Amino acid sequence: MPKANPRHPNFPIPGGPELRARGWRQEALLRLLENVLSVGEDPDNLVVYAALGKAARNWPSHRAIVKTLIEMDEDQTLVIQSGKPVGLLKTHAKAPLVIMANCNIVGQWAKAEVFYELQRKGLICWGGLTAGAWQYIGSQGVIQGTYEIFMRIAERRFGGDLSGRFVLTAGLGGMGGAQPLAGRMAGAAILCVDIDPERAKKRQQVGYLQEIAPDLDTALAMIAAAVKEKRALSVGLVGNAAEIYPEIARRGIVPDVVTDQTSAHDLVYGYVPKGMSLDQVRSLREDGQGQLMAASRASIVEHVKAMLDFQKKGSEVFDNGNLIRTQAREGGVADAFDIPIFTEAYLRPLFARAIGPFRWMALSGDESDIALIDDLLLAMFPENRIITNWILLARQHIPFEGLPARIAWLGHGERTALARRVNQLVASGELKGPIAFSRDHLDAGAMAHPNIMTERMKDGSDAIADWPLLDAMLLCSSMADLVVVHSGGGGYAGYMTSCGVTVVADGTKAADERLDHALTNDTSLGVIRYADAGYEESFDEIAAKGIGHVKV
Ligand code: NAD
């Protein structure tokens, strides 16, 4: 039975034992599509997160996808082009059920303005990373990544945790909404600025944000008290980061850590320029895109200048993957890239071993399935400190949104071992229903993004997009259930290409084979990608785990 969804009553949360489709594989993908909308930011417009990241091109396409998933057989493959189903073709039962290519525009044309025009004509939509691929699980999807960043900073600079430390950030949207909880889990007093009061309220309702301050003075007083008492606290503040950051700097306050997760990547549909109301911005999105782009960029310049100012005064400042430095540099801030990107600064040694944001969703809708897998993880990987620490914290702090799900940064071999054990538990009936396994596209072999994932690679291979394309082909050859290639849309047009994958553990022997091949090969390619770029950790991993790397 689907569950009521108080946030979006028209988008119930899927679950229960009854199938509408002809098999669990098809039913699973249908539930994942329903799920991304049930936890999405603006499901009425099919928007899941990141301002424009959509689950399907439009409502007719959505309806056709749903109907096809319900009616298709296991030996067919549904072909989706930028959120629109275009073919249902006879393949075989080991082929992917769904393949997608979303928002891939030929190089010289891959620009925001071209994307907006194609979108206006209804010819394309942007899938974000996990939105168009039906893999989004709410703000939890990035929370462990954000937490691990905070912990790396804590280890390097603050003696192991962030208690008694002030973290300043902005953006409480679909992904940015993870920040207040990640900060609190790391022990910090974290202030999160967002221009939209509804976003702040939403994050408070779902349990990710504790307090909303009525004004900056009160917010800073709340933070100062928490810092003094070394008390973890998250405070939201409604305001424009391009005004609030410079004002905090002007008052001579220097936060310990500063970042930002507004939708700065998109100057039209994402970032809100200072001095403009949300209504003004919404109307300019229709008929004043040029004006809006100029105003957003001018505000981002001030926003980033304040971040650089904090950096000079000693704050740990980083770009959290929203292209804010790129926009500022184009606006004339020559030293914007003095701010490091989070991947290179904190997480690259993990990616070099293909340790990244793996995740699973309980298709039964039953939270006890996630609890059982949490126990399993703790039993299977007692030596893995990242995992044991994370699972204990996640259990305590992370509320479920939509289908119960868990994110955990696992690496090569670990993902496969867990998934195959879970498949046995589905078969034995110890789990209430099948489990879908997936990962963020921000994963070792899965993303080329020279200003985020692959910035300053050791061998200079930052802009080479062969890797995600190879990953997708390899995953199709490895029997994954859903395989997708995404490129950037809106402000990300021309900046990135990524690959996504989903495999369903339905308790069958065939699923065991699919999980084994797809998950093992996905992380193998991830390790190989970093070995190819010269990372020592990858060579260790290849030697220790017998990964099939060809040396030239
Ligand atoms: P979103 O569109 O759901 O939310 C963005 C939020 O920023 C909104 O709540 C909006 O009100 C707020 N905002 C916009 N301009 C503002 C301003 N000037 N001052 C204050 N608030 C402002 O987007 P999201 O899904 O939360 O993603 C945010 C950014 O993070 C995007 O650029 C996205 O691509 C990026 N991202 C990074 C990672 C990562 O791994 N680090 C993962 C996902 C998304």
Coordinates of C-alpha atoms and ligand atoms in Angstrom, one line a residue:
M1 CA 0.0 0.0 0.0
P2 CA 1.3 3.5 -0.8
K3 CA 1.7 5.8 2.2
A4 CA 0.3 9.3 2.6
N5 CA 2.8 12.0 1.9
P6 CA 2.1 15.0 4.1
R7 CA 4.6 17.2 2.2
H8 CA 3.0 16.5 -1.2
P9 CA -0.4 14.8 -0.8
N10 CA -0.7 14.1 -4.5
F11 CA 2.5 12.1 -4.5
P12 CA 2.0 9.2 -2.1
I13 CA 5.1 7.2 -1.0
P14 CA 5.1 3.8 -2.8
G15 CA 5.4 0.5 -0.9
G16 CA 3.7 -2.8 0.0
P17 CA 3.8 -6.3 -1.5
E18 CA 1.4 -5.8 -4.4
L19 CA 2.8 -5.6 -7.9
R20 CA 1.3 -3.4 -10.6
A21 CA 4.0 -4.3 -13.2
R22 CA 4.8 -7.8 -14.6
G23 CA 7.8 -8.4 -12.3
W24 CA 9.7 -6.9 -9.5
R25 CA 12.4 -5.4 -11.7
Q26 CA 9.8 -3.2 -13.6
E27 CA 7.9 -2.5 -10.4
A28 CA 11.1 -1.4 -8.6
L29 CA 11.9 1.2 -11.3
L30 CA 8.3 2.4 -11.2
R31 CA 8.5 2.8 -7.4
L32 CA 11.8 4.7 -7.7
L33 CA 10.2 7.1 -10.2
E34 CA 7.3 7.6 -7.8
N35 CA 9.7 8.1 -5.0
V36 CA 11.8 10.9 -6.5
L37 CA 8.6 12.8 -7.0
S38 CA 7.3 12.1 -3.5
V39 CA 10.5 13.5 -2.0
G40 CA 11.1 16.1 -4.7
E41 CA 11.1 19.9 -4.3
D42 CA 8.4 20.7 -6.8
P43 CA 6.8 17.5 -8.0
D44 CA 3.8 19.3 -9.7
N45 CA 6.4 20.5 -12.2
L46 CA 8.3 17.2 -12.1
V47 CA 11.2 19.0 -10.5
V48 CA 13.2 16.9 -8.1
Y49 CA 16.1 19.2 -7.0
A50 CA 18.8 21.6 -8.2
A51 CA 16.3 24.1 -9.6
L52 CA 15.6 22.3 -12.8
G53 CA 16.5 18.6 -12.3
K54 CA 13.5 16.7 -13.6
A55 CA 12.2 13.1 -13.3
A56 CA 10.6 13.2 -16.8
R57 CA 10.3 15.7 -19.7
N58 CA 6.6 16.6 -19.1
W59 CA 3.4 15.0 -17.9
P60 CA 2.5 13.1 -21.1
S61 CA 6.0 11.6 -21.0
H62 CA 5.7 10.7 -17.4
R63 CA 2.3 9.0 -18.0
A64 CA 3.8 7.0 -20.9
I65 CA 6.8 5.9 -18.8
V66 CA 4.5 4.7 -16.0
K67 CA 2.2 2.8 -18.5
T68 CA 5.2 1.2 -20.2
L69 CA 6.9 0.1 -17.0
I70 CA 3.6 -1.5 -15.9
E71 CA 3.1 -3.3 -19.2
M72 CA 6.6 -4.2 -20.4
D73 CA 8.1 -7.7 -20.2
E74 CA 11.5 -8.6 -18.7
D75 CA 13.0 -9.1 -22.1
Q76 CA 12.3 -5.6 -23.4
T77 CA 14.3 -2.4 -22.9
L78 CA 12.6 1.0 -22.5
V79 CA 14.6 3.8 -24.2
I80 CA 14.3 7.3 -22.7
Q81 CA 15.7 10.4 -24.4
S82 CA 15.9 13.5 -22.1
G83 CA 12.9 12.4 -20.0
K84 CA 10.8 11.2 -22.9
P85 CA 10.2 7.5 -23.6
V86 CA 10.9 6.9 -27.3
G87 CA 11.1 3.2 -27.7
L88 CA 10.2 -0.2 -26.2
L89 CA 12.5 -2.7 -27.9
K90 CA 13.0 -6.4 -27.7
T91 CA 16.3 -7.3 -26.1
H92 CA 16.7 -10.2 -23.6
A93 CA 16.1 -10.8 -19.9
K94 CA 19.8 -10.0 -19.0
A95 CA 19.7 -6.6 -20.8
P96 CA 18.9 -3.4 -18.9
L97 CA 15.1 -2.7 -18.5
V98 CA 15.7 1.0 -19.0
I99 CA 18.4 3.0 -20.7
M100 CA 18.4 6.8 -20.7
A101 CA 20.4 9.6 -22.2
N102 CA 19.5 12.9 -20.7
C103 CA 20.6 16.4 -21.8
N104 CA 23.6 15.5 -23.9
I105 CA 24.3 18.4 -26.2
V106 CA 27.1 18.4 -28.8
G107 CA 30.2 20.3 -27.5
Q108 CA 30.1 23.7 -29.2
W109 CA 26.4 24.0 -28.6
A110 CA 26.4 22.9 -24.9
K111 CA 25.7 26.3 -23.4
A112 CA 23.1 27.5 -20.9
E113 CA 21.3 29.7 -23.5
V114 CA 21.0 26.8 -26.0
F115 CA 19.7 24.5 -23.3
Y116 CA 17.0 27.1 -22.2
E117 CA 15.9 27.4 -25.8
L118 CA 15.7 23.6 -26.3
Q119 CA 13.9 23.3 -23.0
R120 CA 11.4 26.0 -24.1
K121 CA 10.7 24.1 -27.3
G122 CA 10.1 21.0 -25.2
L123 CA 13.0 19.1 -26.8
I124 CA 15.1 18.4 -23.8
C125 CA 15.1 18.3 -20.0
W126 CA 17.9 18.2 -17.5
G127 CA 18.0 15.2 -15.2
G128 CA 20.3 16.7 -12.6
L129 CA 22.3 13.7 -11.5
T130 CA 19.9 11.4 -9.6
A131 CA 16.6 13.2 -10.5
G132 CA 16.2 12.1 -14.1
A133 CA 17.6 8.7 -13.3
W134 CA 15.0 8.1 -10.4
Q135 CA 17.8 7.6 -7.8
Y136 CA 17.2 10.6 -5.6
I137 CA 16.5 9.8 -1.9
G138 CA 15.9 13.2 -0.5
S139 CA 18.6 15.2 1.3
Q140 CA 20.2 12.1 2.7
G141 CA 21.7 11.5 -0.7
V142 CA 24.6 14.0 -0.1
I143 CA 24.6 14.0 3.7
Q144 CA 27.4 11.5 4.3
G145 CA 29.5 13.3 1.7
T146 CA 29.0 16.6 3.5
Y147 CA 29.6 15.0 6.9
E148 CA 32.8 13.4 5.7
I149 CA 34.0 16.8 4.3
F150 CA 33.3 18.4 7.7
M151 CA 35.2 15.5 9.5
R152 CA 38.2 15.8 7.2
I153 CA 38.4 19.5 8.0
A154 CA 37.9 18.7 11.7
E155 CA 40.7 16.2 11.7
R156 CA 43.1 18.5 9.8
R157 CA 42.4 21.7 11.6
F158 CA 40.3 21.4 14.7
G159 CA 41.5 18.3 16.6
G160 CA 38.9 15.7 15.4
D161 CA 35.4 17.3 15.6
L162 CA 33.7 20.6 15.0
S163 CA 32.4 21.2 18.5
G164 CA 32.8 24.8 19.4
R165 CA 33.2 25.7 15.8
F166 CA 31.1 28.1 13.6
V167 CA 30.2 26.8 10.1
L168 CA 28.6 29.4 7.7
T169 CA 26.8 28.2 4.6
A170 CA 23.8 28.9 2.4
G171 CA 21.2 27.0 0.4
L172 CA 18.6 24.8 2.1
G173 CA 17.3 23.2 -1.1
G174 CA 17.0 19.6 -2.1
M175 CA 20.7 18.8 -1.6
G176 CA 21.8 21.8 0.4
G177 CA 19.2 20.9 2.9
A178 CA 21.6 18.2 4.1
Q179 CA 24.1 20.7 5.4
P180 CA 22.5 21.7 8.8
L181 CA 22.1 18.0 9.8
A182 CA 25.6 17.1 8.5
G183 CA 27.1 20.0 10.4
R184 CA 25.2 19.1 13.6
M185 CA 26.4 15.5 13.3
A186 CA 30.0 16.8 13.1
G187 CA 29.4 18.7 16.3
A188 CA 29.3 22.2 14.8
A189 CA 27.2 25.3 15.3
I190 CA 26.0 25.8 11.7
L191 CA 24.3 28.8 10.2
C192 CA 22.4 28.2 6.9
V193 CA 21.2 31.2 4.9
D194 CA 18.4 30.7 2.4
I195 CA 16.4 33.4 0.6
D196 CA 13.2 31.2 0.5
P197 CA 11.4 30.9 3.8
E198 CA 9.5 27.8 2.5
R199 CA 12.7 25.9 2.0
A200 CA 13.9 26.7 5.5
K201 CA 10.5 25.6 6.9
K202 CA 10.6 22.4 4.8
R203 CA 14.0 21.4 6.2
Q204 CA 12.8 22.1 9.7
Q205 CA 9.6 20.0 9.1
V206 CA 11.6 17.0 7.9
G207 CA 14.0 17.2 10.9
Y208 CA 17.1 18.4 9.1
L209 CA 17.2 21.9 10.6
Q210 CA 16.6 22.7 14.2
E211 CA 15.9 26.5 14.5
I212 CA 14.9 29.3 12.2
A213 CA 16.2 32.7 13.5
P214 CA 14.1 35.8 12.9
D215 CA 17.1 38.0 12.0
L216 CA 20.8 38.1 11.6
D217 CA 21.5 39.5 15.1
T218 CA 19.5 36.7 16.7
A219 CA 21.1 34.0 14.4
L220 CA 24.6 35.2 15.3
A221 CA 23.7 35.3 19.0
M222 CA 22.4 31.7 18.9
I223 CA 25.5 30.5 17.1
A224 CA 27.8 32.4 19.5
A225 CA 26.1 30.7 22.5
A226 CA 26.3 27.3 21.0
V227 CA 30.0 27.8 20.1
K228 CA 30.7 28.9 23.6
E229 CA 29.0 25.9 25.1
K230 CA 30.5 23.6 22.4
R231 CA 26.9 22.6 21.6
A232 CA 25.9 21.2 18.2
L233 CA 23.2 23.5 16.7
S234 CA 21.7 24.2 13.3
V235 CA 20.2 27.6 12.7
G236 CA 18.4 28.7 9.5
L237 CA 18.2 32.3 8.5
V238 CA 16.0 33.7 5.7
G239 CA 18.1 36.2 3.7
N240 CA 20.3 36.6 0.6
A241 CA 23.8 35.1 1.0
A242 CA 25.2 37.9 -1.2
E243 CA 24.1 40.3 1.5
I244 CA 24.5 38.2 4.7
Y245 CA 28.1 36.9 4.0
P246 CA 29.5 40.4 3.4
E247 CA 27.6 41.7 6.4
I248 CA 29.1 39.0 8.7
A249 CA 32.5 39.9 7.3
R250 CA 31.9 43.6 7.9
R251 CA 31.2 42.9 11.5
G252 CA 34.6 41.3 11.9
I253 CA 33.2 37.8 12.6
V254 CA 35.3 35.0 11.1
P255 CA 33.6 31.7 10.9
D256 CA 35.8 28.6 11.2
V257 CA 34.4 27.0 8.0
V258 CA 32.6 28.7 5.1
T259 CA 31.0 27.2 2.1
D260 CA 27.8 27.6 0.0
Q261 CA 25.2 25.4 -1.6
T262 CA 22.8 27.8 -3.3
S263 CA 21.9 26.9 -6.9
A264 CA 24.7 29.2 -8.1
H265 CA 25.3 26.9 -11.1
D266 CA 22.1 28.3 -12.7
L267 CA 21.9 32.1 -13.1
V268 CA 18.3 32.0 -14.3
Y269 CA 16.5 29.2 -12.5
G270 CA 18.7 28.8 -9.5
Y271 CA 20.5 31.7 -7.9
V272 CA 18.5 34.6 -6.5
P273 CA 20.2 38.0 -6.9
K274 CA 20.3 40.4 -3.9
G275 CA 17.6 43.0 -3.8
M276 CA 15.1 40.9 -5.7
S277 CA 12.0 39.2 -4.3
L278 CA 11.3 35.7 -5.2
D279 CA 8.2 36.8 -7.2
Q280 CA 10.3 39.3 -9.2
V281 CA 12.8 36.6 -10.0
R282 CA 10.1 34.1 -11.1
S283 CA 8.6 36.6 -13.5
L284 CA 12.1 37.5 -15.0
R285 CA 12.7 33.8 -15.5
E286 CA 10.0 34.0 -18.2
D287 CA 10.8 37.3 -19.9
G288 CA 14.0 38.7 -18.6
Q289 CA 16.6 36.0 -18.7
G290 CA 19.5 38.3 -19.8
Q291 CA 18.8 40.8 -17.0
L292 CA 18.5 38.0 -14.4
M293 CA 21.8 36.4 -15.5
A294 CA 23.6 39.7 -15.2
A295 CA 22.1 40.4 -11.8
S296 CA 22.8 36.9 -10.5
R297 CA 26.4 37.1 -11.6
A298 CA 26.9 40.5 -10.0
S299 CA 25.6 39.1 -6.7
I300 CA 27.7 36.0 -6.9
V301 CA 30.7 38.2 -7.3
E302 CA 30.0 39.8 -3.9
H303 CA 29.1 36.5 -2.4
V304 CA 32.5 34.9 -3.5
K305 CA 34.5 38.1 -2.6
A306 CA 33.1 37.7 1.0
M307 CA 34.1 34.0 0.9
L308 CA 37.7 35.0 -0.2
D309 CA 37.7 37.6 2.5
F310 CA 36.9 34.9 5.1
Q311 CA 39.6 32.7 3.6
K312 CA 42.2 35.4 4.0
K313 CA 41.2 35.9 7.6
G314 CA 41.7 32.2 8.3
S315 CA 38.4 30.4 7.7
E316 CA 38.5 27.0 6.0
V317 CA 36.6 27.9 2.8
F318 CA 35.6 25.4 0.1
D319 CA 33.3 25.1 -3.0
N320 CA 30.7 22.5 -2.4
G321 CA 30.0 21.6 -6.0
N322 CA 27.7 24.4 -7.2
L323 CA 30.0 26.2 -9.7
I324 CA 30.0 29.3 -7.6
R325 CA 33.7 30.0 -8.3
T326 CA 33.3 29.5 -12.0
Q327 CA 30.4 32.1 -12.1
A328 CA 32.5 34.5 -10.0
R329 CA 35.5 34.2 -12.2
E330 CA 33.4 34.9 -15.3
G331 CA 32.2 37.9 -13.4
G332 CA 35.8 39.2 -13.0
V333 CA 36.9 37.7 -9.6
A334 CA 40.3 36.6 -10.8
D335 CA 41.3 34.8 -7.6
A336 CA 38.0 32.8 -7.2
F337 CA 39.8 29.6 -7.7
D338 CA 41.9 30.3 -4.6
I339 CA 38.9 28.5 -3.0
P340 CA 39.4 24.8 -3.4
I341 CA 36.9 22.3 -4.6
F342 CA 35.7 19.8 -2.0
T343 CA 36.5 16.7 -4.1
E344 CA 40.1 17.5 -4.5
A345 CA 40.6 19.1 -1.1
Y346 CA 39.0 16.3 1.0
L347 CA 37.7 13.3 -0.8
R348 CA 40.0 12.3 -3.6
P349 CA 41.9 9.6 -1.7
L350 CA 38.5 7.9 -1.2
F351 CA 37.4 8.2 -4.8
A352 CA 40.9 6.8 -5.9
R353 CA 39.8 3.6 -4.1
A354 CA 36.3 3.9 -5.6
I355 CA 34.9 4.5 -2.2
G356 CA 31.8 6.7 -2.8
P357 CA 28.1 7.4 -2.2
F358 CA 26.5 4.0 -2.6
R359 CA 22.9 3.7 -1.5
W360 CA 19.9 1.4 -1.3
M361 CA 16.1 1.8 -1.1
A362 CA 13.7 -0.5 0.6
L363 CA 11.0 -1.1 -2.0
S364 CA 8.6 -2.6 0.6
G365 CA 8.4 0.9 2.2
D366 CA 9.2 -0.7 5.5
E367 CA 11.8 1.0 7.7
S368 CA 12.7 -2.2 9.4
D369 CA 14.4 -3.4 6.1
I370 CA 16.8 -0.5 6.4
A371 CA 17.4 -1.3 10.1
L372 CA 18.2 -4.9 9.2
I373 CA 20.7 -3.9 6.5
D374 CA 22.3 -1.4 9.0
D375 CA 22.9 -4.3 11.3
L376 CA 24.3 -6.4 8.5
L377 CA 26.7 -3.6 7.5
L378 CA 28.0 -3.3 11.1
A379 CA 28.5 -7.1 11.2
M380 CA 30.1 -7.4 7.8
F381 CA 32.5 -4.5 8.0
P382 CA 33.5 -4.1 11.7
E383 CA 37.0 -2.8 10.7
N384 CA 35.7 -0.1 8.4
R385 CA 35.7 3.0 10.6
I386 CA 34.0 5.3 8.1
I387 CA 31.1 2.8 7.9
T388 CA 30.6 1.9 11.5
N389 CA 30.8 5.5 12.6
W390 CA 28.4 6.6 9.9
I391 CA 25.8 3.9 10.4
L392 CA 25.6 4.5 14.1
L393 CA 25.2 8.3 13.5
A394 CA 22.8 7.9 10.6
R395 CA 20.5 5.7 12.7
Q396 CA 20.4 8.2 15.4
H397 CA 20.0 11.4 13.3
I398 CA 18.6 10.8 9.8
P399 CA 14.9 10.8 9.4
F400 CA 13.5 8.9 6.5
E401 CA 11.9 10.7 3.6
G402 CA 9.9 8.8 1.0
L403 CA 11.0 5.2 0.5
P404 CA 13.2 4.2 3.5
A405 CA 16.8 4.4 2.2
R406 CA 20.4 4.5 3.4
I407 CA 23.5 6.1 1.9
A408 CA 26.9 4.6 2.9
W409 CA 30.3 5.3 1.3
L410 CA 31.4 1.7 0.4
G411 CA 34.2 0.7 -2.0
H412 CA 35.2 -2.0 -4.4
G413 CA 34.1 -5.5 -3.3
E414 CA 32.2 -4.1 -0.3
R415 CA 29.3 -2.9 -2.4
T416 CA 29.0 -6.3 -4.2
A417 CA 29.3 -8.3 -1.0
L418 CA 26.6 -6.3 0.8
A419 CA 24.2 -6.4 -2.2
R420 CA 24.6 -10.2 -2.7
R421 CA 24.0 -10.8 1.0
V422 CA 20.9 -8.6 0.9
N423 CA 19.7 -10.5 -2.1
Q424 CA 19.8 -13.7 0.0
L425 CA 17.8 -12.0 2.7
V426 CA 15.2 -10.9 0.2
A427 CA 15.0 -14.5 -1.0
S428 CA 14.7 -15.9 2.5
G429 CA 11.9 -13.5 3.4
E430 CA 13.9 -11.9 6.2
L431 CA 13.6 -8.6 4.3
K432 CA 10.0 -7.5 3.7
G433 CA 10.6 -6.8 0.0
P434 CA 13.2 -6.3 -2.7
I435 CA 16.0 -3.6 -2.3
A436 CA 17.2 -1.3 -5.1
F437 CA 20.9 -0.5 -5.1
S438 CA 22.2 2.6 -6.7
R439 CA 24.8 5.4 -6.2
D440 CA 25.3 9.1 -6.8
H441 CA 26.7 10.0 -10.2
L442 CA 29.5 11.7 -8.3
D443 CA 31.4 8.5 -8.1
A444 CA 34.9 7.4 -9.1
G445 CA 34.4 6.2 -12.7
A446 CA 31.1 7.9 -13.2
M447 CA 31.7 11.6 -13.6
A448 CA 33.8 14.0 -15.7
H449 CA 33.3 17.5 -14.3
P450 CA 36.5 19.6 -14.5
N451 CA 35.2 22.2 -12.0
I452 CA 33.9 19.7 -9.5
M453 CA 34.7 16.0 -9.6
T454 CA 37.8 15.9 -11.8
E455 CA 39.3 19.3 -11.0
R456 CA 43.2 19.2 -11.0
M457 CA 43.5 15.5 -11.7
K458 CA 47.1 14.4 -11.3
D459 CA 47.6 13.8 -15.0
G460 CA 45.5 16.8 -16.3
S461 CA 42.7 14.5 -17.6
D462 CA 40.0 16.7 -16.0
A463 CA 37.9 17.3 -19.1
I464 CA 38.0 13.8 -20.6
A465 CA 34.4 12.4 -20.7
D466 CA 35.3 9.0 -21.9
W467 CA 35.1 7.5 -18.4
P468 CA 31.4 8.0 -17.7
L469 CA 30.6 6.8 -21.2
L470 CA 32.7 3.7 -20.8
D471 CA 31.1 3.2 -17.4
A472 CA 27.6 3.2 -19.0
M473 CA 28.6 0.8 -21.7
L474 CA 30.2 -1.5 -19.2
L475 CA 27.1 -1.4 -17.0
C476 CA 24.9 -2.3 -19.9
S477 CA 27.2 -5.3 -20.6
S478 CA 27.1 -6.1 -16.9
M479 CA 23.3 -6.6 -16.8
A480 CA 22.4 -3.5 -14.7
D481 CA 18.6 -2.8 -14.5
L482 CA 18.8 0.9 -15.4
V483 CA 21.8 2.7 -17.0
V484 CA 21.9 6.4 -17.8
V485 CA 24.2 9.0 -19.3
H486 CA 23.6 12.6 -18.2
S487 CA 25.2 15.8 -19.2
G488 CA 24.8 19.2 -17.6
G489 CA 21.7 21.4 -18.3
G490 CA 21.0 25.0 -17.4
G491 CA 24.1 26.6 -15.9
Y492 CA 25.9 23.2 -16.0
A493 CA 25.6 22.9 -19.8
G494 CA 29.0 22.1 -21.2
Y495 CA 30.5 21.4 -17.7
M496 CA 29.9 17.7 -17.1
T497 CA 29.0 14.2 -18.2
S498 CA 28.0 11.5 -15.7
C499 CA 26.7 7.9 -15.6
G500 CA 24.1 6.4 -13.2
V501 CA 23.1 2.9 -12.5
T502 CA 20.4 1.0 -10.6
V503 CA 20.3 -2.8 -9.9
V504 CA 17.4 -4.5 -8.1
A505 CA 17.9 -7.2 -5.5
D506 CA 14.7 -9.2 -5.9
G507 CA 15.9 -12.4 -4.3
T508 CA 16.4 -14.3 -7.6
K509 CA 19.5 -16.0 -8.9
A510 CA 19.4 -13.7 -11.9
A511 CA 19.6 -10.7 -9.6
D512 CA 22.6 -12.2 -7.8
E513 CA 24.4 -12.3 -11.2
R514 CA 23.4 -8.8 -12.1
L515 CA 24.5 -7.4 -8.8
D516 CA 27.8 -9.2 -8.9
H517 CA 28.7 -8.1 -12.4
A518 CA 27.3 -4.5 -12.4
L519 CA 28.5 -3.4 -9.0
T520 CA 31.9 -5.1 -9.3
N521 CA 32.6 -3.7 -12.7
D522 CA 31.4 -0.2 -11.8
T523 CA 33.9 0.2 -9.0
S524 CA 36.6 -1.7 -11.0
L525 CA 36.4 1.0 -13.6
G526 CA 36.4 3.7 -10.9
V527 CA 39.7 2.4 -9.5
I528 CA 41.1 2.0 -13.0
R529 CA 40.2 5.6 -13.8
Y530 CA 42.3 6.9 -10.9
A531 CA 45.1 4.5 -11.5
D532 CA 45.2 5.8 -15.1
A533 CA 45.6 9.3 -13.7
G534 CA 48.5 8.1 -11.5
Y535 CA 46.9 7.9 -8.0
E536 CA 48.9 5.6 -5.7
E537 CA 45.9 4.5 -3.7
S538 CA 44.4 3.0 -6.9
F539 CA 47.5 0.9 -7.6
D540 CA 47.3 -0.4 -4.0
E541 CA 43.6 -1.3 -4.5
I542 CA 44.3 -3.0 -7.8
A543 CA 47.0 -5.1 -6.2
A544 CA 45.0 -5.9 -3.0
K545 CA 41.8 -6.8 -4.8
G546 CA 42.9 -8.2 -8.1
I547 CA 41.1 -5.7 -10.3
G548 CA 41.6 -6.3 -14.0
H549 CA 43.7 -3.3 -14.9
V550 CA 45.6 -3.5 -18.2
K551 CA 49.1 -1.9 -17.8
V552 CA 50.4 -0.2 -20.9
Ligands
NAD1 P1 17.9 23.7 -5.0 O1 17.6 24.5 -6.2 O2 16.9 22.7 -4.5 O3 18.2 24.7 -3.7 C1 18.9 25.9 -3.9 C2 18.6 26.8 -2.7 O4 19.4 28.0 -2.8 C3 17.1 27.2 -2.7 O5 16.5 26.9 -1.5 C4 17.2 28.7 -3.0 O6 16.2 29.4 -2.3 C5 18.6 29.1 -2.4 N1 19.2 30.3 -2.9 C6 19.3 30.7 -4.2 N2 19.9 31.9 -4.3 C7 20.2 32.3 -3.0 C8 20.9 33.4 -2.5 N3 21.4 34.3 -3.2 N4 21.0 33.4 -1.1 C9 20.4 32.5 -0.3 N5 19.8 31.4 -0.8 C10 19.7 31.3 -2.2 O7 19.3 23.0 -5.2 P2 20.0 21.8 -4.4 O8 19.6 20.5 -5.0 O9 20.0 22.0 -3.0 O10 21.5 22.0 -5.0 C11 22.3 23.2 -4.6 C12 23.6 23.3 -5.4 O11 24.4 22.2 -5.0 C13 23.4 23.1 -6.9 O12 24.3 23.9 -7.6 C14 23.7 21.6 -7.1 O13 24.1 21.3 -8.4 C15 24.9 21.5 -6.1 N6 25.0 20.0 -5.7 C16 26.2 19.6 -5.2 C17 26.4 18.3 -4.7 C18 27.6 17.8 -4.1 O14 27.9 16.6 -4.2 N7 28.4 18.6 -3.5 C19 25.4 17.5 -4.8 C20 24.2 17.9 -5.3 C21 24.0 19.2 -5.7

